[in-house]
Amino acid sequence: MCKAIIASTKHLCGDWIDQPAGLIPWDNCGGCGIQKLGPEYLGETTKRTPCPDCIENGKWKQNIDEEIVLKIPRETGSDAFLREIKMFDLFEKFKPCPMIVQSFLRVPEGNFLAFLSGGTLDQRLRANQVRVGHSYRGRVETVTKQEPIELVEQWSMELSYAAAWLENLGYVHGDIRPPNLLLDGDNRLKLIDFDCAAKIGSPSDGSAPPWARILGVEAGEDAGSFGLYGARTEQFAIGSVIYLMTRGYEPYENEDPGLNIVSLFRCMKFPPLGNDPLDRIIDRCWKGQFECLKDLAEEARTLIGDRHPAFLLPPAAQHRLQLQNKCQTLVDQGLFEWEV
């Protein structure tokens, strides 16, 4: 069969980022399937397409699976991919978290995940921005649209609950930022990409601002480092995500591009905030005032009161088993038997 399953995105900076794409099996065409290599710019994805013979003979009808996507490593057996697989193996030992993307089957060649049609939070918010030179990295000039405050409150709660669920397992996500937050068709937020997950208390690898902060003099002997992973590191990233969701741009992103954001954050100099509930949460997150992420999640839960419907639960066990069997069947039929 021809299959469209490859899912990678190449940023203008040259970095390749795994991005789930719809699992699209083609009707049986005699085993062809030409892989087109690329892409050159953000937003395009590579995929396998039917060969000319299949097109000519009408054997290439597309059947899109609306529940499953496949994530493959750039290199089979890569350390990052194996770390993520181990995390999903751990997740299966516990009751699923509705705010964590579900994995149905994992094999050395790939990870079958739940399909989320809403794209990433990064894509959603960038669509509301006008940037200098209309470039990916250009400074934000204008925010053309703000997301509804009720939706921002919901996303804040869902992100906080996902982080708190990981904390309960003794782990942090380690890379909370908009490209790692996916939305489903009902605007429910899910945390994805766990190749940076780490045990609480282990040394933090940090991240670029505004998703991490180099510690200042208040940290004593830890000053100048990112410190240890824990509630402090995760809530700082969450605070910056909420700031982005409420403003439409990252902290200081609409300011002079010459600002030394790393230094400002290190000195605890943050953009001005208001006194509304979301801004109060951002302030506490940036200052590390939530002792544990469960406290942050509970605070975020109060934002929406009774407005939020019941949490969307992951697929029932029986349905999840059906999806797992479907994935295994695709593997058994030679899904990964291609030439690059």
mmCIF file of C-alpha atoms in Angstrom:
data_model
loop_
_atom_site.group_PDB
_atom_site.id
_atom_site.type_symbol
_atom_site.label_atom_id
_atom_site.label_comp_id
_atom_site.label_asym_id
_atom_site.label_seq_id
_atom_site.Cartn_x
_atom_site.Cartn_y
_atom_site.Cartn_z
ATOM 1 C CA MET A 1 0.000 0.000 0.000
ATOM 2 C CA CYS A 2 1.022 3.623 -0.496
ATOM 3 C CA LYS A 3 0.791 5.533 2.742
ATOM 4 C CA ALA A 4 1.078 9.179 3.723
ATOM 5 C CA ILE A 5 2.525 9.116 7.199
ATOM 6 C CA ILE A 6 5.767 11.054 7.357
ATOM 7 C CA ALA A 7 5.535 14.042 9.671
ATOM 8 C CA SER A 8 8.441 16.420 10.014
ATOM 9 C CA THR A 9 8.722 20.166 9.763
ATOM 10 C CA LYS A 10 11.861 22.084 8.871
ATOM 11 C CA HIS A 11 12.115 25.528 10.409
ATOM 12 C CA LEU A 12 13.832 28.355 8.581
ATOM 13 C CA CYS A 13 16.683 27.986 11.065
ATOM 14 C CA GLY A 14 17.302 24.508 9.650
ATOM 15 C CA ASP A 15 16.071 22.537 12.653
ATOM 16 C CA TRP A 16 13.801 19.569 11.997
ATOM 17 C CA ILE A 17 10.824 19.285 14.320
ATOM 18 C CA ASP A 18 8.625 16.191 14.510
ATOM 19 C CA GLN A 19 5.034 17.116 13.842
ATOM 20 C CA PRO A 20 2.216 14.539 13.878
ATOM 21 C CA ALA A 21 0.329 14.308 10.606
ATOM 22 C CA GLY A 22 -2.766 12.354 9.638
ATOM 23 C CA LEU A 23 -2.264 8.659 8.990
ATOM 24 C CA ILE A 24 -3.496 8.229 5.428
ATOM 25 C CA PRO A 25 -3.534 4.705 3.984
ATOM 26 C CA TRP A 26 -3.994 4.358 0.243
ATOM 27 C CA ASP A 27 -6.003 1.568 -1.307
ATOM 28 C CA ASN A 28 -3.858 -1.381 -2.340
ATOM 29 C CA CYS A 29 -1.754 -0.339 -5.301
ATOM 30 C CA GLY A 30 0.667 -3.212 -5.568
ATOM 31 C CA GLY A 31 3.182 -2.056 -3.022
ATOM 32 C CA CYS A 32 4.433 1.199 -4.509
ATOM 33 C CA GLY A 33 4.646 4.472 -2.642
ATOM 34 C CA ILE A 34 7.162 7.141 -3.493
ATOM 35 C CA GLN A 35 8.499 9.176 -0.632
ATOM 36 C CA LYS A 36 8.933 12.855 -1.422
ATOM 37 C CA LEU A 37 11.715 14.343 0.663
ATOM 38 C CA GLY A 38 11.414 17.859 2.027
ATOM 39 C CA PRO A 39 10.170 20.215 3.183
ATOM 40 C CA GLU A 40 12.055 23.471 2.823
ATOM 41 C CA TYR A 41 9.967 25.745 5.015
ATOM 42 C CA LEU A 42 7.820 25.718 8.103
ATOM 43 C CA GLY A 43 4.350 24.332 7.718
ATOM 44 C CA GLU A 44 4.998 21.879 4.906
ATOM 45 C CA THR A 45 5.230 18.157 5.538
ATOM 46 C CA THR A 46 6.730 15.278 3.667
ATOM 47 C CA LYS A 47 4.538 12.365 2.686
ATOM 48 C CA ARG A 48 4.375 9.315 0.507
ATOM 49 C CA THR A 49 2.266 9.706 -2.625
ATOM 50 C CA PRO A 50 0.806 7.193 -5.077
ATOM 51 C CA CYS A 51 2.977 6.370 -8.043
ATOM 52 C CA PRO A 52 1.882 7.572 -11.540
ATOM 53 C CA ASP A 53 0.694 4.077 -12.421
ATOM 54 C CA CYS A 54 -1.666 4.043 -9.445
ATOM 55 C CA ILE A 55 -3.034 7.452 -10.318
ATOM 56 C CA GLU A 56 -3.584 6.451 -13.925
ATOM 57 C CA ASN A 57 -5.407 3.268 -12.935
ATOM 58 C CA GLY A 58 -7.468 4.929 -10.221
ATOM 59 C CA LYS A 59 -6.066 2.869 -7.352
ATOM 60 C CA TRP A 60 -5.101 5.723 -5.094
ATOM 61 C CA LYS A 61 -8.294 6.635 -3.253
ATOM 62 C CA GLN A 62 -7.429 8.404 -0.034
ATOM 63 C CA ASN A 63 -8.929 7.127 3.226
ATOM 64 C CA ILE A 64 -8.044 9.471 6.091
ATOM 65 C CA ASP A 65 -8.072 7.952 9.572
ATOM 66 C CA GLU A 66 -9.535 10.590 11.870
ATOM 67 C CA GLU A 67 -8.279 9.012 15.080
ATOM 68 C CA ILE A 68 -4.634 8.044 14.529
ATOM 69 C CA VAL A 69 -1.420 9.797 13.574
ATOM 70 C CA LEU A 70 2.082 8.385 13.365
ATOM 71 C CA LYS A 71 5.210 10.036 14.692
ATOM 72 C CA ILE A 72 8.502 8.646 13.419
ATOM 73 C CA PRO A 73 12.052 9.435 14.586
ATOM 74 C CA ARG A 74 14.464 11.132 12.256
ATOM 75 C CA GLU A 75 16.789 8.233 13.091
ATOM 76 C CA THR A 76 15.498 4.861 14.276
ATOM 77 C CA GLY A 77 16.655 4.297 17.842
ATOM 78 C CA SER A 78 17.509 7.950 18.504
ATOM 79 C CA ASP A 79 17.935 8.804 22.163
ATOM 80 C CA ALA A 80 15.207 11.447 22.125
ATOM 81 C CA PHE A 81 12.668 9.093 20.563
ATOM 82 C CA LEU A 82 13.510 6.294 23.000
ATOM 83 C CA ARG A 83 13.119 8.674 25.950
ATOM 84 C CA GLU A 84 9.649 9.611 24.749
ATOM 85 C CA ILE A 85 8.712 5.951 24.248
ATOM 86 C CA LYS A 86 9.776 5.191 27.826
ATOM 87 C CA MET A 87 7.545 7.991 29.092
ATOM 88 C CA PHE A 88 4.506 6.638 27.250
ATOM 89 C CA ASP A 89 5.312 3.176 28.633
ATOM 90 C CA LEU A 90 5.197 4.751 32.083
ATOM 91 C CA PHE A 91 1.931 6.577 31.383
ATOM 92 C CA GLU A 92 0.186 3.303 30.534
ATOM 93 C CA LYS A 93 0.651 2.118 34.114
ATOM 94 C CA PHE A 94 -1.706 4.821 35.371
ATOM 95 C CA LYS A 95 -5.178 6.135 34.669
ATOM 96 C CA PRO A 96 -4.892 8.243 31.492
ATOM 97 C CA CYS A 97 -4.782 12.016 31.797
ATOM 98 C CA PRO A 98 -7.238 13.722 29.413
ATOM 99 C CA MET A 99 -4.760 16.579 28.906
ATOM 100 C CA ILE A 100 -1.930 14.297 27.723
ATOM 101 C CA VAL A 101 -1.928 13.055 24.118
ATOM 102 C CA GLN A 102 -2.678 9.332 23.989
ATOM 103 C CA SER A 103 -0.332 6.743 22.470
ATOM 104 C CA PHE A 104 -1.983 3.608 21.091
ATOM 105 C CA LEU A 105 1.056 1.618 19.973
ATOM 106 C CA ARG A 106 4.807 2.088 20.057
ATOM 107 C CA VAL A 107 7.318 0.215 17.933
ATOM 108 C CA PRO A 108 11.015 0.961 17.277
ATOM 109 C CA GLU A 109 10.092 2.667 13.998
ATOM 110 C CA GLY A 110 7.297 4.906 15.246
ATOM 111 C CA ASN A 111 4.710 5.992 17.789
ATOM 112 C CA PHE A 112 0.977 5.837 16.952
ATOM 113 C CA LEU A 113 -0.774 8.762 18.639
ATOM 114 C CA ALA A 114 -4.276 10.177 18.893
ATOM 115 C CA PHE A 115 -5.062 12.567 16.055
ATOM 116 C CA LEU A 116 -5.684 16.159 17.180
ATOM 117 C CA SER A 117 -7.039 18.265 14.341
ATOM 118 C CA GLY A 118 -6.657 21.747 15.824
ATOM 119 C CA GLY A 119 -2.918 22.138 15.236
ATOM 120 C CA THR A 120 -0.466 23.524 17.746
ATOM 121 C CA LEU A 121 -1.084 26.462 20.035
ATOM 122 C CA ASP A 122 1.901 28.104 18.356
ATOM 123 C CA GLN A 123 0.220 27.877 14.948
ATOM 124 C CA ARG A 124 -3.070 29.131 16.376
ATOM 125 C CA LEU A 125 -1.562 32.241 17.957
ATOM 126 C CA ARG A 126 0.842 33.026 15.103
ATOM 127 C CA ALA A 127 -2.142 33.164 12.769
ATOM 128 C CA ASN A 128 -3.294 36.184 14.809
ATOM 129 C CA GLN A 129 0.026 38.052 14.466
ATOM 130 C CA VAL A 130 1.562 40.396 11.928
ATOM 131 C CA ARG A 131 5.377 40.300 12.135
ATOM 132 C CA VAL A 132 8.039 42.630 10.819
ATOM 133 C CA GLY A 133 8.840 41.581 7.280
ATOM 134 C CA HIS A 134 6.204 38.862 7.627
ATOM 135 C CA SER A 135 9.035 36.559 8.668
ATOM 136 C CA TYR A 136 8.853 33.679 11.120
ATOM 137 C CA ARG A 137 11.299 35.310 13.529
ATOM 138 C CA GLY A 138 10.280 38.922 12.954
ATOM 139 C CA ARG A 139 9.133 41.101 15.860
ATOM 140 C CA VAL A 140 5.373 41.159 16.416
ATOM 141 C CA GLU A 141 3.957 44.414 15.047
ATOM 142 C CA THR A 142 0.254 43.791 15.489
ATOM 143 C CA VAL A 143 -2.056 41.236 17.059
ATOM 144 C CA THR A 144 -5.077 41.083 14.781
ATOM 145 C CA LYS A 145 -7.215 38.929 17.025
ATOM 146 C CA GLN A 146 -7.322 37.914 20.674
ATOM 147 C CA GLU A 147 -8.516 34.489 21.732
ATOM 148 C CA PRO A 148 -11.660 34.607 23.926
ATOM 149 C CA ILE A 149 -10.742 34.982 27.577
ATOM 150 C CA GLU A 150 -12.932 32.000 28.486
ATOM 151 C CA LEU A 151 -10.887 29.838 26.119
ATOM 152 C CA VAL A 152 -7.599 31.133 27.523
ATOM 153 C CA GLU A 153 -8.795 30.279 31.023
ATOM 154 C CA GLN A 154 -9.721 26.780 29.870
ATOM 155 C CA TRP A 155 -6.337 26.257 28.197
ATOM 156 C CA SER A 156 -4.561 27.535 31.313
ATOM 157 C CA MET A 157 -6.394 24.998 33.415
ATOM 158 C CA GLU A 158 -5.767 22.129 31.014
ATOM 159 C CA LEU A 159 -2.053 22.878 30.749
ATOM 160 C CA SER A 160 -1.730 23.188 34.527
ATOM 161 C CA TYR A 161 -3.538 19.890 35.088
ATOM 162 C CA ALA A 162 -1.297 18.105 32.573
ATOM 163 C CA ALA A 163 1.827 19.381 34.353
ATOM 164 C CA ALA A 164 0.372 18.455 37.749
ATOM 165 C CA TRP A 165 -0.395 14.922 36.533
ATOM 166 C CA LEU A 166 3.242 14.487 35.482
ATOM 167 C CA GLU A 167 4.378 15.919 38.801
ATOM 168 C CA ASN A 168 2.343 13.249 40.571
ATOM 169 C CA LEU A 169 4.402 10.646 38.685
ATOM 170 C CA GLY A 170 7.614 12.318 39.812
ATOM 171 C CA TYR A 171 8.401 13.919 36.447
ATOM 172 C CA VAL A 172 8.421 17.261 34.672
ATOM 173 C CA HIS A 173 7.750 17.790 30.984
ATOM 174 C CA GLY A 174 10.903 19.871 30.615
ATOM 175 C CA ASP A 175 9.899 21.651 27.400
ATOM 176 C CA ILE A 176 6.567 23.400 27.916
ATOM 177 C CA ARG A 177 6.069 25.886 25.086
ATOM 178 C CA PRO A 178 3.387 26.511 22.428
ATOM 179 C CA PRO A 179 4.749 24.130 19.723
ATOM 180 C CA ASN A 180 4.362 21.288 22.240
ATOM 181 C CA LEU A 181 0.704 22.048 22.949
ATOM 182 C CA LEU A 182 -1.858 20.619 20.544
ATOM 183 C CA LEU A 183 -5.557 21.409 20.211
ATOM 184 C CA ASP A 184 -8.242 18.936 19.276
ATOM 185 C CA GLY A 185 -11.308 19.665 17.171
ATOM 186 C CA ASP A 186 -13.155 20.960 20.240
ATOM 187 C CA ASN A 187 -10.387 23.370 21.284
ATOM 188 C CA ARG A 188 -9.219 21.106 24.111
ATOM 189 C CA LEU A 189 -5.520 21.481 24.854
ATOM 190 C CA LYS A 190 -3.189 18.466 25.071
ATOM 191 C CA LEU A 191 0.457 18.295 26.118
ATOM 192 C CA ILE A 192 2.705 16.467 23.613
ATOM 193 C CA ASP A 193 6.412 15.667 23.011
ATOM 194 C CA PHE A 194 7.991 14.012 26.033
ATOM 195 C CA ASP A 195 11.572 13.531 24.845
ATOM 196 C CA CYS A 196 12.758 16.175 27.345
ATOM 197 C CA ALA A 197 10.849 14.756 30.315
ATOM 198 C CA ALA A 198 13.001 14.400 33.412
ATOM 199 C CA LYS A 199 12.720 13.342 37.017
ATOM 200 C CA ILE A 200 11.917 16.023 39.554
ATOM 201 C CA GLY A 201 15.093 17.118 41.296
ATOM 202 C CA SER A 202 17.430 16.398 38.386
ATOM 203 C CA PRO A 203 19.533 19.255 36.931
ATOM 204 C CA SER A 204 17.548 21.380 34.496
ATOM 205 C CA ASP A 205 18.809 21.713 30.929
ATOM 206 C CA GLY A 206 16.835 24.924 30.647
ATOM 207 C CA SER A 207 15.395 26.427 27.502
ATOM 208 C CA ALA A 208 15.393 29.680 25.592
ATOM 209 C CA PRO A 209 13.543 32.597 27.160
ATOM 210 C CA PRO A 210 10.724 33.075 27.935
ATOM 211 C CA TRP A 211 10.196 29.381 28.687
ATOM 212 C CA ALA A 212 13.006 29.133 31.248
ATOM 213 C CA ARG A 213 14.964 31.476 33.492
ATOM 214 C CA ILE A 214 18.598 31.481 34.562
ATOM 215 C CA LEU A 215 18.605 31.885 38.321
ATOM 216 C CA GLY A 216 19.822 35.120 39.895
ATOM 217 C CA VAL A 217 21.473 35.988 43.198
ATOM 218 C CA GLU A 218 18.382 34.873 45.111
ATOM 219 C CA ALA A 219 19.350 31.268 44.322
ATOM 220 C CA GLY A 220 22.642 31.395 46.187
ATOM 221 C CA GLU A 221 25.119 28.825 44.915
ATOM 222 C CA ASP A 222 22.701 27.848 42.123
ATOM 223 C CA ALA A 223 22.855 31.362 40.636
ATOM 224 C CA GLY A 224 23.830 31.345 36.986
ATOM 225 C CA SER A 225 22.256 27.949 36.330
ATOM 226 C CA PHE A 226 18.749 26.776 35.544
ATOM 227 C CA GLY A 227 18.639 24.975 38.876
ATOM 228 C CA LEU A 228 16.792 21.711 39.383
ATOM 229 C CA TYR A 229 13.680 20.500 37.605
ATOM 230 C CA GLY A 230 10.538 20.846 39.641
ATOM 231 C CA ALA A 231 7.463 22.978 40.203
ATOM 232 C CA ARG A 232 9.536 26.161 39.817
ATOM 233 C CA THR A 233 10.801 25.371 36.319
ATOM 234 C CA GLU A 234 7.433 24.159 35.029
ATOM 235 C CA GLN A 235 5.333 26.971 36.419
ATOM 236 C CA PHE A 236 7.707 29.555 34.962
ATOM 237 C CA ALA A 237 7.092 28.141 31.484
ATOM 238 C CA ILE A 238 3.357 27.932 32.139
ATOM 239 C CA GLY A 239 3.309 31.573 33.239
ATOM 240 C CA SER A 240 4.940 32.610 29.966
ATOM 241 C CA VAL A 241 2.474 30.514 27.951
ATOM 242 C CA ILE A 242 -0.459 32.171 29.723
ATOM 243 C CA TYR A 243 1.097 35.593 29.096
ATOM 244 C CA LEU A 244 1.335 34.755 25.395
ATOM 245 C CA MET A 245 -2.271 33.559 25.318
ATOM 246 C CA THR A 246 -3.569 36.724 27.011
ATOM 247 C CA ARG A 247 -1.522 39.205 24.936
ATOM 248 C CA GLY A 248 -0.952 37.439 21.640
ATOM 249 C CA TYR A 249 2.834 37.825 21.899
ATOM 250 C CA GLU A 250 5.601 36.511 24.165
ATOM 251 C CA PRO A 251 7.040 38.531 27.072
ATOM 252 C CA TYR A 252 9.045 41.461 25.619
ATOM 253 C CA GLU A 253 8.419 40.173 22.072
ATOM 254 C CA ASN A 254 6.813 43.471 21.071
ATOM 255 C CA GLU A 255 9.650 45.529 22.575
ATOM 256 C CA ASP A 256 13.070 46.633 21.319
ATOM 257 C CA PRO A 257 14.706 43.522 19.806
ATOM 258 C CA GLY A 258 17.967 44.601 21.426
ATOM 259 C CA LEU A 259 16.668 43.900 24.930
ATOM 260 C CA ASN A 260 18.648 41.301 26.866
ATOM 261 C CA ILE A 261 15.714 39.169 27.959
ATOM 262 C CA VAL A 262 17.951 36.600 29.637
ATOM 263 C CA SER A 263 19.410 39.288 31.885
ATOM 264 C CA LEU A 264 16.018 40.850 32.591
ATOM 265 C CA PHE A 265 14.541 37.526 33.657
ATOM 266 C CA ARG A 266 17.592 36.700 35.737
ATOM 267 C CA CYS A 267 17.056 39.961 37.647
ATOM 268 C CA MET A 268 13.337 39.137 38.043
ATOM 269 C CA LYS A 269 12.358 42.058 35.808
ATOM 270 C CA PHE A 270 9.213 40.955 34.040
ATOM 271 C CA PRO A 271 6.744 42.811 31.799
ATOM 272 C CA PRO A 272 4.080 44.760 33.697
ATOM 273 C CA LEU A 273 0.956 42.851 34.634
ATOM 274 C CA GLY A 274 -2.558 43.790 35.662
ATOM 275 C CA ASN A 275 -4.595 42.616 38.611
ATOM 276 C CA ASP A 276 -7.019 40.271 36.878
ATOM 277 C CA PRO A 277 -7.010 36.569 37.895
ATOM 278 C CA LEU A 278 -4.922 35.364 34.941
ATOM 279 C CA ASP A 279 -2.279 38.056 35.482
ATOM 280 C CA ARG A 280 -2.093 37.170 39.161
ATOM 281 C CA ILE A 281 -1.401 33.553 38.182
ATOM 282 C CA ILE A 282 1.275 34.654 35.702
ATOM 283 C CA ASP A 283 2.951 36.749 38.406
ATOM 284 C CA ARG A 284 2.978 33.876 40.875
ATOM 285 C CA CYS A 285 4.276 31.463 38.218
ATOM 286 C CA TRP A 286 7.155 33.754 37.259
ATOM 287 C CA LYS A 287 8.076 34.204 40.904
ATOM 288 C CA GLY A 288 7.778 30.482 41.704
ATOM 289 C CA GLN A 289 5.149 30.982 44.381
ATOM 290 C CA PHE A 290 3.199 27.768 43.772
ATOM 291 C CA GLU A 291 4.756 25.166 46.026
ATOM 292 C CA CYS A 292 3.564 22.365 43.764
ATOM 293 C CA LEU A 293 1.881 22.209 40.396
ATOM 294 C CA LYS A 294 -1.248 20.730 41.942
ATOM 295 C CA ASP A 295 -1.757 24.084 43.689
ATOM 296 C CA LEU A 296 -1.392 25.873 40.346
ATOM 297 C CA ALA A 297 -3.899 23.516 38.728
ATOM 298 C CA GLU A 298 -6.431 24.106 41.471
ATOM 299 C CA GLU A 299 -5.968 27.872 41.173
ATOM 300 C CA ALA A 300 -6.466 27.680 37.413
ATOM 301 C CA ARG A 301 -9.584 25.567 37.943
ATOM 302 C CA THR A 302 -11.216 28.404 39.888
ATOM 303 C CA LEU A 303 -10.967 30.666 36.837
ATOM 304 C CA ILE A 304 -13.764 28.907 34.999
ATOM 305 C CA GLY A 305 -16.135 28.057 37.815
ATOM 306 C CA ASP A 306 -19.048 26.027 36.505
ATOM 307 C CA ARG A 307 -18.617 27.087 32.879
ATOM 308 C CA HIS A 308 -16.388 24.195 31.882
ATOM 309 C CA PRO A 309 -18.085 20.958 30.822
ATOM 310 C CA ALA A 310 -16.848 17.639 32.091
ATOM 311 C CA PHE A 311 -13.301 16.816 31.043
ATOM 312 C CA LEU A 312 -13.083 15.022 27.734
ATOM 313 C CA LEU A 313 -11.937 11.562 28.689
ATOM 314 C CA PRO A 314 -9.466 9.520 26.631
ATOM 315 C CA PRO A 315 -10.884 6.675 24.519
ATOM 316 C CA ALA A 316 -12.561 3.939 26.526
ATOM 317 C CA ALA A 317 -10.411 0.865 27.141
ATOM 318 C CA GLN A 318 -12.258 -1.253 24.569
ATOM 319 C CA HIS A 319 -12.059 1.412 21.869
ATOM 320 C CA ARG A 320 -8.431 2.048 22.684
ATOM 321 C CA LEU A 321 -7.733 -1.658 22.176
ATOM 322 C CA GLN A 322 -9.448 -1.495 18.778
ATOM 323 C CA LEU A 323 -7.217 1.404 17.764
ATOM 324 C CA GLN A 324 -4.154 -0.441 19.012
ATOM 325 C CA ASN A 325 -5.090 -3.480 16.935
ATOM 326 C CA LYS A 326 -5.606 -1.278 13.889
ATOM 327 C CA CYS A 327 -2.114 0.155 14.341
ATOM 328 C CA GLN A 328 -0.598 -3.300 14.789
ATOM 329 C CA THR A 329 -2.324 -4.497 11.620
ATOM 330 C CA LEU A 330 -0.753 -1.648 9.664
ATOM 331 C CA VAL A 331 2.665 -2.590 11.037
ATOM 332 C CA ASP A 332 2.128 -6.265 10.167
ATOM 333 C CA GLN A 333 1.108 -5.296 6.629
ATOM 334 C CA GLY A 334 4.474 -3.652 6.065
ATOM 335 C CA LEU A 335 3.819 -0.039 7.021
ATOM 336 C CA PHE A 336 7.506 0.641 7.645
ATOM 337 C CA GLU A 337 8.868 -1.244 4.654
ATOM 338 C CA TRP A 338 9.877 1.737 2.564
ATOM 339 C CA GLU A 339 12.998 3.110 1.014
ATOM 340 C CA VAL A 340 14.126 6.644 1.834
#
